[in-house]
mmCIF file of C-alpha atoms and ligand atoms in Angstrom:
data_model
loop_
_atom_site.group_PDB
_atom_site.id
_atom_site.type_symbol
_atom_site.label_atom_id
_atom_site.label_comp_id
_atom_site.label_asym_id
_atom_site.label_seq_id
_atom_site.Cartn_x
_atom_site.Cartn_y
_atom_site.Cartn_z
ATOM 1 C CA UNK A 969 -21.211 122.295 -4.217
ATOM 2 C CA UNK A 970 -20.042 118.726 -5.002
ATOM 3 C CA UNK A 971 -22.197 115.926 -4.068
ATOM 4 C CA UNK A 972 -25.264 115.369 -5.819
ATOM 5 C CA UNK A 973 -27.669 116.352 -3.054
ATOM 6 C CA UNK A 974 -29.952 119.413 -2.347
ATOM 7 C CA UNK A 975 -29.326 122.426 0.122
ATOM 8 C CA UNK A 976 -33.115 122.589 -0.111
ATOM 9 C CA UNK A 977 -36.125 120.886 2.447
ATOM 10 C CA UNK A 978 -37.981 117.958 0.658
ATOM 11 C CA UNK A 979 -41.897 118.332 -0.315
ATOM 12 C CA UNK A 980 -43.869 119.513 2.942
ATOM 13 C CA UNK A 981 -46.469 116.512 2.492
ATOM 14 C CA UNK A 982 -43.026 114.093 2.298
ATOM 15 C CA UNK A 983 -42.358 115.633 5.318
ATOM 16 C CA UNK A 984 -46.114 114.604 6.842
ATOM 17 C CA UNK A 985 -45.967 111.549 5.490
ATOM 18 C CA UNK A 986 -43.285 110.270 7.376
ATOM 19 C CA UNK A 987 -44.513 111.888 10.933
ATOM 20 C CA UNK A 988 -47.399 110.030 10.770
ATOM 21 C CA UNK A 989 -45.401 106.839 10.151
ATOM 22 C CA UNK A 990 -43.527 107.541 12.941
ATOM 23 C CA UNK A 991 -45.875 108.208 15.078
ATOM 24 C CA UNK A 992 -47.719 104.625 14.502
ATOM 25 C CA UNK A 993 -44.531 103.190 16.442
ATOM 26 C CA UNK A 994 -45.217 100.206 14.694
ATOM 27 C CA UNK A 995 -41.710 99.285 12.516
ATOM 28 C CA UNK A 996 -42.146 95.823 11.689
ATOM 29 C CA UNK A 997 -41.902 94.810 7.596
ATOM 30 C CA UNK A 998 -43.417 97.044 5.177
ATOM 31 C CA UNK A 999 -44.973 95.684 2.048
ATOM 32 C CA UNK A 1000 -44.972 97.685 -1.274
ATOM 33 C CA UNK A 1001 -49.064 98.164 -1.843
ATOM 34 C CA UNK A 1002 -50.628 98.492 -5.316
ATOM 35 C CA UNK A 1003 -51.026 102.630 -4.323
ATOM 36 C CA UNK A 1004 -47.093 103.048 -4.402
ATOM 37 C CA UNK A 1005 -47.160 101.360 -8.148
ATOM 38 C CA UNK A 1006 -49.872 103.299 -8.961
ATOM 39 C CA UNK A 1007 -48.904 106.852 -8.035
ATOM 40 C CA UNK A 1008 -45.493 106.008 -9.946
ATOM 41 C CA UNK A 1009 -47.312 105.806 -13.319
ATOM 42 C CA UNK A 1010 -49.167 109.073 -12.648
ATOM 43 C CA UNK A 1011 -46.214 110.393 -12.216
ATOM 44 C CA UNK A 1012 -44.602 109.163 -15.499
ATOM 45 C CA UNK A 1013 -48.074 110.192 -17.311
ATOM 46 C CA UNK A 1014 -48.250 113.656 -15.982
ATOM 47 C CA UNK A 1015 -44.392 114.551 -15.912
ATOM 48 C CA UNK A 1016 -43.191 112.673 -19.119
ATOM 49 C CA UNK A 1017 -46.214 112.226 -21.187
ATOM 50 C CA UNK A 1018 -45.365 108.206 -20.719
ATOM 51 C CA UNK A 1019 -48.099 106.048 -19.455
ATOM 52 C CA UNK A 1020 -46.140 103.510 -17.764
ATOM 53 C CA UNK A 1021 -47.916 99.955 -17.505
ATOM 54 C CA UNK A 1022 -47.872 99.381 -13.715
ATOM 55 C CA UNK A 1023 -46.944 95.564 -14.160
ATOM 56 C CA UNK A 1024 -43.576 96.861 -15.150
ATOM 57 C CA UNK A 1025 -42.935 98.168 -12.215
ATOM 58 C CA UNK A 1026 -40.693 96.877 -9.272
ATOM 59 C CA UNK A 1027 -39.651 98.870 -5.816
ATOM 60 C CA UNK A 1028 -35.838 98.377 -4.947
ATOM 61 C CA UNK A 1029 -34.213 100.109 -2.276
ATOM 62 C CA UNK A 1030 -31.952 101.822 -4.760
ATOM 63 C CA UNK A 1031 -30.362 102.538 -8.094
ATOM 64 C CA UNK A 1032 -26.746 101.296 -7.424
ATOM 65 C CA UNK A 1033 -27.654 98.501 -5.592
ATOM 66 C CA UNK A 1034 -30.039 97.345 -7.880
ATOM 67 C CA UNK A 1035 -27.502 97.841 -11.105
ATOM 68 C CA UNK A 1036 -25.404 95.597 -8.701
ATOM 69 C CA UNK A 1037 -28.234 93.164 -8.795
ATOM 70 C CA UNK A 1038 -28.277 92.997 -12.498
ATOM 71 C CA UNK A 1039 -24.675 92.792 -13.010
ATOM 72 C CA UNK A 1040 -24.127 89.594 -10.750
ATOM 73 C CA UNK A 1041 -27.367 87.888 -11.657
ATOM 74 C CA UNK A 1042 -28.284 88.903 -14.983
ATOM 75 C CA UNK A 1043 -24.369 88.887 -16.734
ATOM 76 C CA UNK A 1044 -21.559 86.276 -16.142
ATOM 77 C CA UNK A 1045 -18.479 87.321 -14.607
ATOM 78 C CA UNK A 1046 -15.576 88.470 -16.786
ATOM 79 C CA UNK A 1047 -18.155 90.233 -19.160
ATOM 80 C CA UNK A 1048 -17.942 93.675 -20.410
ATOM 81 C CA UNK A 1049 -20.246 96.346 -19.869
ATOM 82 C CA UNK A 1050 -20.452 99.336 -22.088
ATOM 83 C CA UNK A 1051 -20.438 102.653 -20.876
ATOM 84 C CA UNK A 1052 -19.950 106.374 -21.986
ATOM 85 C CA UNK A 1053 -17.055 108.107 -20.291
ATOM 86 C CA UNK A 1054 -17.068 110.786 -19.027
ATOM 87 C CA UNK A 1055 -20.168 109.096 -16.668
ATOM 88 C CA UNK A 1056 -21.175 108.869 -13.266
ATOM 89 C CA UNK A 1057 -18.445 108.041 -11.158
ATOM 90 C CA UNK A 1058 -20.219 104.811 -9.267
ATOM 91 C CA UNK A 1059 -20.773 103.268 -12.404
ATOM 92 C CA UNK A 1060 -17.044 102.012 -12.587
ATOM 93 C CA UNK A 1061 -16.917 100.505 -8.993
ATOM 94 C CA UNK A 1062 -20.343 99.244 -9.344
ATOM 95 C CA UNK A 1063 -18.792 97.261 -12.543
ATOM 96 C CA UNK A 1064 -15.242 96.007 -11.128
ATOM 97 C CA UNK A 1065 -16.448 95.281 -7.956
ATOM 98 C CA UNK A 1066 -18.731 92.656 -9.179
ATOM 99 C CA UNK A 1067 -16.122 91.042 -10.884
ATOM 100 C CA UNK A 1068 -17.028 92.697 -14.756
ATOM 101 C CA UNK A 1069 -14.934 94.615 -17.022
ATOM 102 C CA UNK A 1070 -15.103 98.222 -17.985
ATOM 103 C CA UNK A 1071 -15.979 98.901 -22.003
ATOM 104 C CA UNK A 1072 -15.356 102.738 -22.688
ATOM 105 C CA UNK A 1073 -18.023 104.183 -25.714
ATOM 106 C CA UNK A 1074 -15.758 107.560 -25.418
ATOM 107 C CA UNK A 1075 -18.501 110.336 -26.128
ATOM 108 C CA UNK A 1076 -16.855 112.620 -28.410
ATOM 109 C CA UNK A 1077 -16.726 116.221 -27.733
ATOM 110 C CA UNK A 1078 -17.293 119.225 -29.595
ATOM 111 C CA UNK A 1079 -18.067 122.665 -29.366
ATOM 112 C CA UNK A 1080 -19.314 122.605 -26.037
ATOM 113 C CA UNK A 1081 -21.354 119.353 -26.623
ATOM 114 C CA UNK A 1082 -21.327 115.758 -26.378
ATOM 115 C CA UNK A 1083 -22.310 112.898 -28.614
ATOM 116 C CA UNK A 1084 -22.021 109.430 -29.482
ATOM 117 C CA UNK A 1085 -19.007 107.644 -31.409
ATOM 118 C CA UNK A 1086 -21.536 105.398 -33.128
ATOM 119 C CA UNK A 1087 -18.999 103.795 -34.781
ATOM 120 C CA UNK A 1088 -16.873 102.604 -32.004
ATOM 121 C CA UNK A 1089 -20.311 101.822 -30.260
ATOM 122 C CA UNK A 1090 -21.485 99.146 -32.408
ATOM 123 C CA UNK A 1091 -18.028 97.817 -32.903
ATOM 124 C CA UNK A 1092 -18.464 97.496 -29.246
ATOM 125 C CA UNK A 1093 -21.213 96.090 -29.220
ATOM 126 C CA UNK A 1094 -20.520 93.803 -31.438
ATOM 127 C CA UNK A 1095 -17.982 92.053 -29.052
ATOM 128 C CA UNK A 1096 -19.687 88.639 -27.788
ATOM 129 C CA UNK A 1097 -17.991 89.559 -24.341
ATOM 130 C CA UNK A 1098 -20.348 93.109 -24.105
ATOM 131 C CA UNK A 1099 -23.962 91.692 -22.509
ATOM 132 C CA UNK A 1100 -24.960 95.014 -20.856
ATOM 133 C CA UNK A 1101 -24.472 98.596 -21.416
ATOM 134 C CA UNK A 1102 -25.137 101.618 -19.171
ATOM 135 C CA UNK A 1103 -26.961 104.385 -20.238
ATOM 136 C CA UNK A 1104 -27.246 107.583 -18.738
ATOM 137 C CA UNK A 1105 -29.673 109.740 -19.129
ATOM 138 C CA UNK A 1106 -30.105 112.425 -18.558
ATOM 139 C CA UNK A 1107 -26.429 112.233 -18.575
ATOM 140 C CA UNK A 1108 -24.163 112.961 -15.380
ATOM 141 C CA UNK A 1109 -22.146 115.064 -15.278
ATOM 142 C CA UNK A 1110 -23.258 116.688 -17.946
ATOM 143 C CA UNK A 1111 -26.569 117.430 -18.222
ATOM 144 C CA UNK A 1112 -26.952 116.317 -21.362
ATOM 145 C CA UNK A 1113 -30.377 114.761 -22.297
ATOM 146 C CA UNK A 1114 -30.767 112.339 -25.156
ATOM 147 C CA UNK A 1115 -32.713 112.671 -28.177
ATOM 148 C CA UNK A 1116 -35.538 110.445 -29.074
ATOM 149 C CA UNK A 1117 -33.532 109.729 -31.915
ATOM 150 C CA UNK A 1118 -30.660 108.603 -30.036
ATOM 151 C CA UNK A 1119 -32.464 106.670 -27.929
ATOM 152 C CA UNK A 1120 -33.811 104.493 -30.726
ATOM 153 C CA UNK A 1121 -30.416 103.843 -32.512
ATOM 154 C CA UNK A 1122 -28.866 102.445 -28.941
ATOM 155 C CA UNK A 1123 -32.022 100.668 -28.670
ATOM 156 C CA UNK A 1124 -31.784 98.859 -32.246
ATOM 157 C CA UNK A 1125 -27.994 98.504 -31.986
ATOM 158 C CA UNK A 1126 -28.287 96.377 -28.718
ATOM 159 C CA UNK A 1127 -31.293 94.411 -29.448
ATOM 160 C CA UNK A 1128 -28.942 93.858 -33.113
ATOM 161 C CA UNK A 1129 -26.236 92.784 -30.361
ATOM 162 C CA UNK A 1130 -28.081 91.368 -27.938
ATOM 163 C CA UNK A 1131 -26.834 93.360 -25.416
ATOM 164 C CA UNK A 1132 -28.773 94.250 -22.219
ATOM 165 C CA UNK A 1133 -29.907 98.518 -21.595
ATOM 166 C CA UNK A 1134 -29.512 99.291 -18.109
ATOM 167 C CA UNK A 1135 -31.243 102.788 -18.723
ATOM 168 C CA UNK A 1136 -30.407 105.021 -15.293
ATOM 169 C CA UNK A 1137 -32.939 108.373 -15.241
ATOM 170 C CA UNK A 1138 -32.320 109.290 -11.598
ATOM 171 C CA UNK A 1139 -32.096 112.594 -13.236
ATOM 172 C CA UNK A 1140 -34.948 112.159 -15.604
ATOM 173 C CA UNK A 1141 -37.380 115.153 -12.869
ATOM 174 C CA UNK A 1142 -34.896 117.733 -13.066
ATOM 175 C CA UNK A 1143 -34.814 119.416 -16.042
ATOM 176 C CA UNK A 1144 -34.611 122.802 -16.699
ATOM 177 C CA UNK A 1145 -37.837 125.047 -17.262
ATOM 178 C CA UNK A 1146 -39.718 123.911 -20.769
ATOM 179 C CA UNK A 1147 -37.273 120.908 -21.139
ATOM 180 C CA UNK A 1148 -38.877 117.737 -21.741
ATOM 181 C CA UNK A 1149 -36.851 114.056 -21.823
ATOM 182 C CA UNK A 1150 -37.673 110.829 -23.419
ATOM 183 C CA UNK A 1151 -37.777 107.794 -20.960
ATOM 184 C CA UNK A 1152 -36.086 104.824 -22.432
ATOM 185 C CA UNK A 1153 -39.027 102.397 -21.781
ATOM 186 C CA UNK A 1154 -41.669 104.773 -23.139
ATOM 187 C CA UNK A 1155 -40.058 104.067 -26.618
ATOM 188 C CA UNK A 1156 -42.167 101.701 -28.981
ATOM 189 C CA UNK A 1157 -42.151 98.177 -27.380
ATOM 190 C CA UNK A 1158 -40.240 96.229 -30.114
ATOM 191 C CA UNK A 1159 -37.431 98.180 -28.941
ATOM 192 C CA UNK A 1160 -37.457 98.250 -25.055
ATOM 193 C CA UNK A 1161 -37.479 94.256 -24.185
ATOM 194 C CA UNK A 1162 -34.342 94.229 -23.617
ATOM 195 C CA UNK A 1163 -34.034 97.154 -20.958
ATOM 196 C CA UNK A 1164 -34.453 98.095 -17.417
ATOM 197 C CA UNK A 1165 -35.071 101.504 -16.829
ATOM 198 C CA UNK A 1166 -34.139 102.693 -13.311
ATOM 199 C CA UNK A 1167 -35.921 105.813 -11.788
ATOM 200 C CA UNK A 1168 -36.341 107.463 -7.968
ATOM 201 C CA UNK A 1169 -37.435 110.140 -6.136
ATOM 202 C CA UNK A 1170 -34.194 110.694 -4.614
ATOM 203 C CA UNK A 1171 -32.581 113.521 -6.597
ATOM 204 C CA UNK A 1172 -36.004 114.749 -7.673
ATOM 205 C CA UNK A 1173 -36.888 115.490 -3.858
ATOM 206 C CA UNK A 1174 -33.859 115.365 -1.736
ATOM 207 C CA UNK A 1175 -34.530 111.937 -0.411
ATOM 208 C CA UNK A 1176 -31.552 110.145 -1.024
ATOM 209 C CA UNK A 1177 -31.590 108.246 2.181
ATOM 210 C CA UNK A 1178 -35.075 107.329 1.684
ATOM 211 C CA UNK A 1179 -33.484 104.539 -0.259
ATOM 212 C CA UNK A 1180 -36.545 104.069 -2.680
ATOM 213 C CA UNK A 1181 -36.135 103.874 -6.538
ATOM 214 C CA UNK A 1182 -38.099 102.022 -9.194
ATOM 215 C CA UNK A 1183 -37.184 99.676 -11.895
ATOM 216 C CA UNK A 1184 -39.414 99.208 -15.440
ATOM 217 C CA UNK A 1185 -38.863 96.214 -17.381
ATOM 218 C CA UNK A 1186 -41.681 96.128 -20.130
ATOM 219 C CA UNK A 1187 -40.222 92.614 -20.839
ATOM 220 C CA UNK A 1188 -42.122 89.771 -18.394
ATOM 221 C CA UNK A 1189 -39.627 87.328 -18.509
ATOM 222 C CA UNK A 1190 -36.612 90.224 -18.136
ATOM 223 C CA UNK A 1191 -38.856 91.418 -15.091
ATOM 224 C CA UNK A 1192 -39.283 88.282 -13.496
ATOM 225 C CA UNK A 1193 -35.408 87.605 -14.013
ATOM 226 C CA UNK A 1194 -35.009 91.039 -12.247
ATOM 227 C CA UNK A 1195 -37.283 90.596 -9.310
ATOM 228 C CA UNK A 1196 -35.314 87.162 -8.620
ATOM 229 C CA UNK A 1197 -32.309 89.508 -8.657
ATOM 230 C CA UNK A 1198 -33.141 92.306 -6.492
ATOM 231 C CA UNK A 1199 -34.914 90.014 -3.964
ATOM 232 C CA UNK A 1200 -32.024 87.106 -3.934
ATOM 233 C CA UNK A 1201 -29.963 90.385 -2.555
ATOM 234 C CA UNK A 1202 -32.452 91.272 -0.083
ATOM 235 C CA UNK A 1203 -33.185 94.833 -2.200
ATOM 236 C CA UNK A 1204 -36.845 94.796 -2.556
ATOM 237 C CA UNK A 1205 -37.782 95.615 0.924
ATOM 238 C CA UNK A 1206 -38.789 98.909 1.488
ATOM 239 C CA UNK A 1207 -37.656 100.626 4.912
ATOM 240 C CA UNK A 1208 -40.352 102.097 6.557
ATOM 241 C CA UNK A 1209 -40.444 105.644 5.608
ATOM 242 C CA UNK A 1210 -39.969 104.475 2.103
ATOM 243 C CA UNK A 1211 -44.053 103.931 0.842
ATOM 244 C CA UNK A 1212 -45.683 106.489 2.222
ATOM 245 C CA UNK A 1213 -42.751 109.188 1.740
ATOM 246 C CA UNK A 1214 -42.500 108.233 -2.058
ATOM 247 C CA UNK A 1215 -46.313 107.952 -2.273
ATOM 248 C CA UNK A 1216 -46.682 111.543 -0.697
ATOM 249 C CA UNK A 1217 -43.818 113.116 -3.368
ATOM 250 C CA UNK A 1218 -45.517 111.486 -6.665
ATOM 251 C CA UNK A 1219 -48.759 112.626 -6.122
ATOM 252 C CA UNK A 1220 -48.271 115.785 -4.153
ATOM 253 C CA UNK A 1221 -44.975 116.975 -5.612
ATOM 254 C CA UNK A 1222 -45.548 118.758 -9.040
ATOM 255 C CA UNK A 1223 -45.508 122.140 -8.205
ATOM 256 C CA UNK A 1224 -43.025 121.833 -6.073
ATOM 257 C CA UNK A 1225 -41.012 120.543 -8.615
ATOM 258 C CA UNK A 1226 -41.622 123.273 -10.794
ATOM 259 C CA UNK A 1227 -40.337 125.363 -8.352
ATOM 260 C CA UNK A 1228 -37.300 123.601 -8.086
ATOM 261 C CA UNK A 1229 -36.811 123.605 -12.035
ATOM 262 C CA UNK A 1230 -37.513 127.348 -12.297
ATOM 263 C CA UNK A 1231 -34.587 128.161 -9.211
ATOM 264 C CA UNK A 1232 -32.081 125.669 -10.558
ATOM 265 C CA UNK A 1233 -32.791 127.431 -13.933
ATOM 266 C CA UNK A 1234 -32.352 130.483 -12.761
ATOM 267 C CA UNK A 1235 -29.047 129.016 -10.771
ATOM 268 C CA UNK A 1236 -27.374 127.683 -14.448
ATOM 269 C CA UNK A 1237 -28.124 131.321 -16.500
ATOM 270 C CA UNK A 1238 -26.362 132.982 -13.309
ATOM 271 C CA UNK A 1239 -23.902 130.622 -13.678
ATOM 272 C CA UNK A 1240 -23.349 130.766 -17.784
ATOM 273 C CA UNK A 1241 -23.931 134.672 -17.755
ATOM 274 C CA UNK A 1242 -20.710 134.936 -14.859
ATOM 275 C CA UNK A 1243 -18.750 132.273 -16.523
ATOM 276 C CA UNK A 1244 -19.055 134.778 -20.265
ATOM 277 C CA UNK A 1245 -17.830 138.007 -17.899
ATOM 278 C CA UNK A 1246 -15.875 136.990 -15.122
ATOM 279 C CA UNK A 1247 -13.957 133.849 -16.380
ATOM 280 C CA UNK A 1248 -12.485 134.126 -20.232
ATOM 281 C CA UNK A 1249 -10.724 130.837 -20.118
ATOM 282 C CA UNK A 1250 -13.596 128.845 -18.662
ATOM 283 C CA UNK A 1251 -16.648 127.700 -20.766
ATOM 284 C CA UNK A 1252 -19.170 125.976 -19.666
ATOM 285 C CA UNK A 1253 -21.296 122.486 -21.557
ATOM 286 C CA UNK A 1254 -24.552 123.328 -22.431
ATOM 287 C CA UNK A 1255 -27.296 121.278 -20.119
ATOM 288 C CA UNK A 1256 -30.614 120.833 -20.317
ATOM 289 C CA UNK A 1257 -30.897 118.763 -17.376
ATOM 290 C CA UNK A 1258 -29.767 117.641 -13.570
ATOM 291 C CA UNK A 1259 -29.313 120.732 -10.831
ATOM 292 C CA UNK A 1260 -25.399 119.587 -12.007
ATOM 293 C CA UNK A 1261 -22.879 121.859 -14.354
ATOM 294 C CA UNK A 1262 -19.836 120.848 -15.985
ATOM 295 C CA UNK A 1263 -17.620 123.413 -16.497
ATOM 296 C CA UNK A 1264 -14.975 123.138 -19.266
ATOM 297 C CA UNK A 1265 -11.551 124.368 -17.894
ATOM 298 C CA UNK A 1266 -9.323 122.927 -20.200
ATOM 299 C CA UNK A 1267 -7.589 126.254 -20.938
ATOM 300 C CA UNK A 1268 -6.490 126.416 -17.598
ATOM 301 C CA UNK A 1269 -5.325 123.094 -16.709
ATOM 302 C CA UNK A 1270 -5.205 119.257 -17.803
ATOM 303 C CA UNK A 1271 -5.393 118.146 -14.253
ATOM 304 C CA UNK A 1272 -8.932 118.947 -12.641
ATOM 305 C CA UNK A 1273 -8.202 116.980 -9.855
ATOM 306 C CA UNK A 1274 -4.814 119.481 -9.217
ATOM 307 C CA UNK A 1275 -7.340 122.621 -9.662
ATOM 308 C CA UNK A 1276 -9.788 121.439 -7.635
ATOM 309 C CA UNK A 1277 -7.646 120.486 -4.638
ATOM 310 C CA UNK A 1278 -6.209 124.184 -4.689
ATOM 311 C CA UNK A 1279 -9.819 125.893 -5.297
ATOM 312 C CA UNK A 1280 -10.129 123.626 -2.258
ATOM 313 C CA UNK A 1281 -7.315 124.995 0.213
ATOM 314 C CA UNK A 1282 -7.586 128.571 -1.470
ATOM 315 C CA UNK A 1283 -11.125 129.625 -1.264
ATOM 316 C CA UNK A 1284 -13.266 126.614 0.906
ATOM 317 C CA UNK A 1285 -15.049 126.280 -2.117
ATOM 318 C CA UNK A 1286 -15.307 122.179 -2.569
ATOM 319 C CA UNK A 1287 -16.325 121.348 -6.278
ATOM 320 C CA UNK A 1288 -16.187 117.984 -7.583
ATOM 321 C CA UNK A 1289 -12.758 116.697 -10.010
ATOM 322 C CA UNK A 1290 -14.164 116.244 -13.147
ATOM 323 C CA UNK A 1291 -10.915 113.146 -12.934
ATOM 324 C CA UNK A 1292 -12.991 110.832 -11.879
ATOM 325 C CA UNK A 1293 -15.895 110.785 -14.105
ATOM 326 C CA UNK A 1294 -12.972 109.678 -16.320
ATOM 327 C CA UNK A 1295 -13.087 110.026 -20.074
ATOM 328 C CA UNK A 1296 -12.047 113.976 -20.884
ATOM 329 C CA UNK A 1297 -13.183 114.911 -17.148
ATOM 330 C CA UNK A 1298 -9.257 115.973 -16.563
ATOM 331 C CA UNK A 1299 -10.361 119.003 -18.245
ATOM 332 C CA UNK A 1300 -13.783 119.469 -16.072
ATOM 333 C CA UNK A 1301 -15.231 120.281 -12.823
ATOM 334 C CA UNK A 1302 -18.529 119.883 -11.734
ATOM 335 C CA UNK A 1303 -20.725 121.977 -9.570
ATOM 336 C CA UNK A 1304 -24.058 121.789 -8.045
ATOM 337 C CA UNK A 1305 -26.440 124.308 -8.222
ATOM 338 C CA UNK A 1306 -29.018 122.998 -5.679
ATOM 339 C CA UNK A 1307 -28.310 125.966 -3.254
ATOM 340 C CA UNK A 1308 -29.770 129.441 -2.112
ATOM 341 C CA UNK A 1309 -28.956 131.709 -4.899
ATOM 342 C CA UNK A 1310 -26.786 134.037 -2.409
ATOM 343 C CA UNK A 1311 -24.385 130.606 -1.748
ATOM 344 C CA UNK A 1312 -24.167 130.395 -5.786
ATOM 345 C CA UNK A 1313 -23.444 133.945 -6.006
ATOM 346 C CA UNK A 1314 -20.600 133.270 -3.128
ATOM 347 C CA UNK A 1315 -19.383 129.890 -4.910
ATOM 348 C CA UNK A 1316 -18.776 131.967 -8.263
ATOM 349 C CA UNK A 1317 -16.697 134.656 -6.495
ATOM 350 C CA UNK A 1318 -14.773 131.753 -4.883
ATOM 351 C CA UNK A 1319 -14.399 130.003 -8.132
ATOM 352 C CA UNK A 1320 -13.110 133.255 -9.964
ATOM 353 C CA UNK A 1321 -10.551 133.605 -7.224
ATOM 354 C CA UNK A 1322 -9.585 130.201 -7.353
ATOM 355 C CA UNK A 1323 -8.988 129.902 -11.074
ATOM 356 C CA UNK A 1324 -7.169 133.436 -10.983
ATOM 357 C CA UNK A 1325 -4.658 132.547 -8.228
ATOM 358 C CA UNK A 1326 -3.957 128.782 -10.155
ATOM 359 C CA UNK A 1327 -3.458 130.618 -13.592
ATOM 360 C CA UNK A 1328 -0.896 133.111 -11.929
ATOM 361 C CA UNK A 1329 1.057 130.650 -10.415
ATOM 362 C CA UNK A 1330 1.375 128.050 -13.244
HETATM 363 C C1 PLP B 2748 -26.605 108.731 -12.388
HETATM 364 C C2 PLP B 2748 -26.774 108.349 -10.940
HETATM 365 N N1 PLP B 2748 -27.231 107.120 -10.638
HETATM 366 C C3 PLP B 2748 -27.405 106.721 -9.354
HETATM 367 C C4 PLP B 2748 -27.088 107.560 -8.297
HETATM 368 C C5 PLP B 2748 -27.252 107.066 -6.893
HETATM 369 O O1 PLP B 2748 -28.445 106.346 -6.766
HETATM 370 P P1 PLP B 2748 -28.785 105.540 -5.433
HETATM 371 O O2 PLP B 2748 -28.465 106.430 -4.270
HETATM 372 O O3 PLP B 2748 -30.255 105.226 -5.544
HETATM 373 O O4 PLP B 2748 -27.953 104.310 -5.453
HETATM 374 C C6 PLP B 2748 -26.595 108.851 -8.572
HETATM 375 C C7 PLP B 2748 -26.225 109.758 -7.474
HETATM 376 O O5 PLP B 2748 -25.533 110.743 -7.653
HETATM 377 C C8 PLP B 2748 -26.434 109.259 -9.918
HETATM 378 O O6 PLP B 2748 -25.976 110.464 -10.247
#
């Protein structure tokens, strides 16, 4: 219950999709036909109310890769990049591996929730070293989705700045039941020039090694930049399962994902309703969003990564260290709920015994 994958088999029609393209036997290059661009916007414009301009569009073999791209093409080296600790765990190595620096936005947290330190944003932002800034949303590892709201003050504070948005919504599907979230680009257009917004059906459908994700610029010149980027890097390729396997999930995968939003729903209240009987010292951040929990343990510990490791040896129950989502993650771990209910309903047990036998020992 650690990495952010499923326990659960991909859309049937996925599934079809790719037979057939098997079958051909015929793997030379694949293009990336008007139909793939095209059933991405219906999906924006059914799922998030956000008809999506199909010119903005641009396939890339992934979201890291492609932030990658940005960094080294689109920033100089040396420059800082903003981002919200506690955050996804790639985004650091993604950033010092391409030669940038780190810029921690600490989110502050209270009572269970997170929010921005505008403040300490825009005096970041105001540094002529800061040229891009990640955001996150919705937010790993929390689950946290952003309000509209939100997203226009980070929107008017970097254009103010001129700083670039590198907006990542890999979890932008999963949300729980009645949730809705606000895609960065869908925002009015004076405010999204500056951004590239980076979706994929990976989470959404289990199809991480699909390696297909999607990247909106509403700005041409930005886009064209980007294209040059992701291309120069040999990213805009699609493998050959890729099309027709992402073409198959965006127009045939809406009830499915209902289905997936009502189970993981039901997953997190089985989760929050054992976490208020069974653990006392544990709480638990409230998310709207992402098959992904984040469960407060700071009453127990100041070293996740030391907790972890012994939930580890104790009970064979392998959560993730909040540690290295940095930020106040030493007082976090995170678990995924993408599983059979029964292997939730085992995890819990293992987690209660875990956290027991760690608090009697201290
Ligand atoms: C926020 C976020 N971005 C990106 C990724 C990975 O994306 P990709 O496999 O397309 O590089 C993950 C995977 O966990 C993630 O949580």
């Amino acid at each position: 219950m650690w990495v952010a994958d499923m326990d659960f088999q991909t859309v049937p029609e996925v599934i079809e999709a790719m037979k057939k393209d098997v079958e051909r036997g015929i793997f030379g290059y694949q293009y990336v036909p008007d139909e793939y661009y095209q059933a991405v916007a219906d999906w924006e414009a059914s799922e998030h109310d956000f008809k999506v301009k199909t010119d903005w569009l641009t396939f890339t073999t992934g979201v890291i890769p492609t932030i990658g791209d940005i960094l080294r093409n689109l920033t100089a080296a040396g420059d800082k990049v903003l981002i919200q600790e506690p955050n996804y765990n790639s985004f650091y190595q993604v950033i010092t591996n391409n030669g940038r620096q780190i810029l921690n936005n600490e989110l502050d947290y209270q009572d269970g929730q997170y929010s921005i330190n505008w403040q300490d944003f825009e005096e970041k932002l105001s540094d002529p070293q800061t040229t891009a800034m990640f955001l996150c949303n919705p937010h790993n590892p929390s689950g946290h989705i952003w309000s509209k709201d939100d997203l226009e003050k980070i929107a008017k504070l970097t254009l103010k700045y001129g700083v670039l948005v590198i907006s990542d919504e890999i979890h932008g599907d999963i949300l729980m039941p009645g949730k809705q979230f606000t895609p960065f680009a869908s925002l009015d257009e004076k405010l999204t020039g500056h951004s590239i917004s980076l979706i994929s059906p990976s989470k959404t459908f289990n199809l991480a090694v699909l390696h297909a994700a999607t990247a909106i610029t509403p700005n041409k010149n930005l886009r064209d930049r980007l294209e040059t980027a992701v291309a120069t890097n040999g990213h805009s390729g699609p493998g050959v399962l890729a099309i027709n396997g992402s073409i198959a999930a965006y127009t045939k995968g809406h009830e499915w994902l209902k289905q997936l939003r009502e189970y993981v729903g039901k997953n997190r209240e089985l989760l929050t309703d054992f976490i208020d009987k069974e653990l006392p010292n544990v709480s638990l951040v409230h998310g709207d969003a992402t098959y992904l929990a984040w469960i407060d343990v700071h009453q127990v510990t100041d070293d996740s990564a030391k907790l972890n490791e012994f939930i580890r040896e104790e009970t064979g129950l392998y959560l993730a260290e909040g540690t290295k989502y940095k930020g106040n993650g030493n007082d976090f771990l995170r678990i995924n709920l993408a599983t059979n209910r029964s292997r939730v309903e085992d995890g819990l047990n293992r987690l209660k015994e875990g956290i027991e036998k760690f608090s009697a020992e201290k």
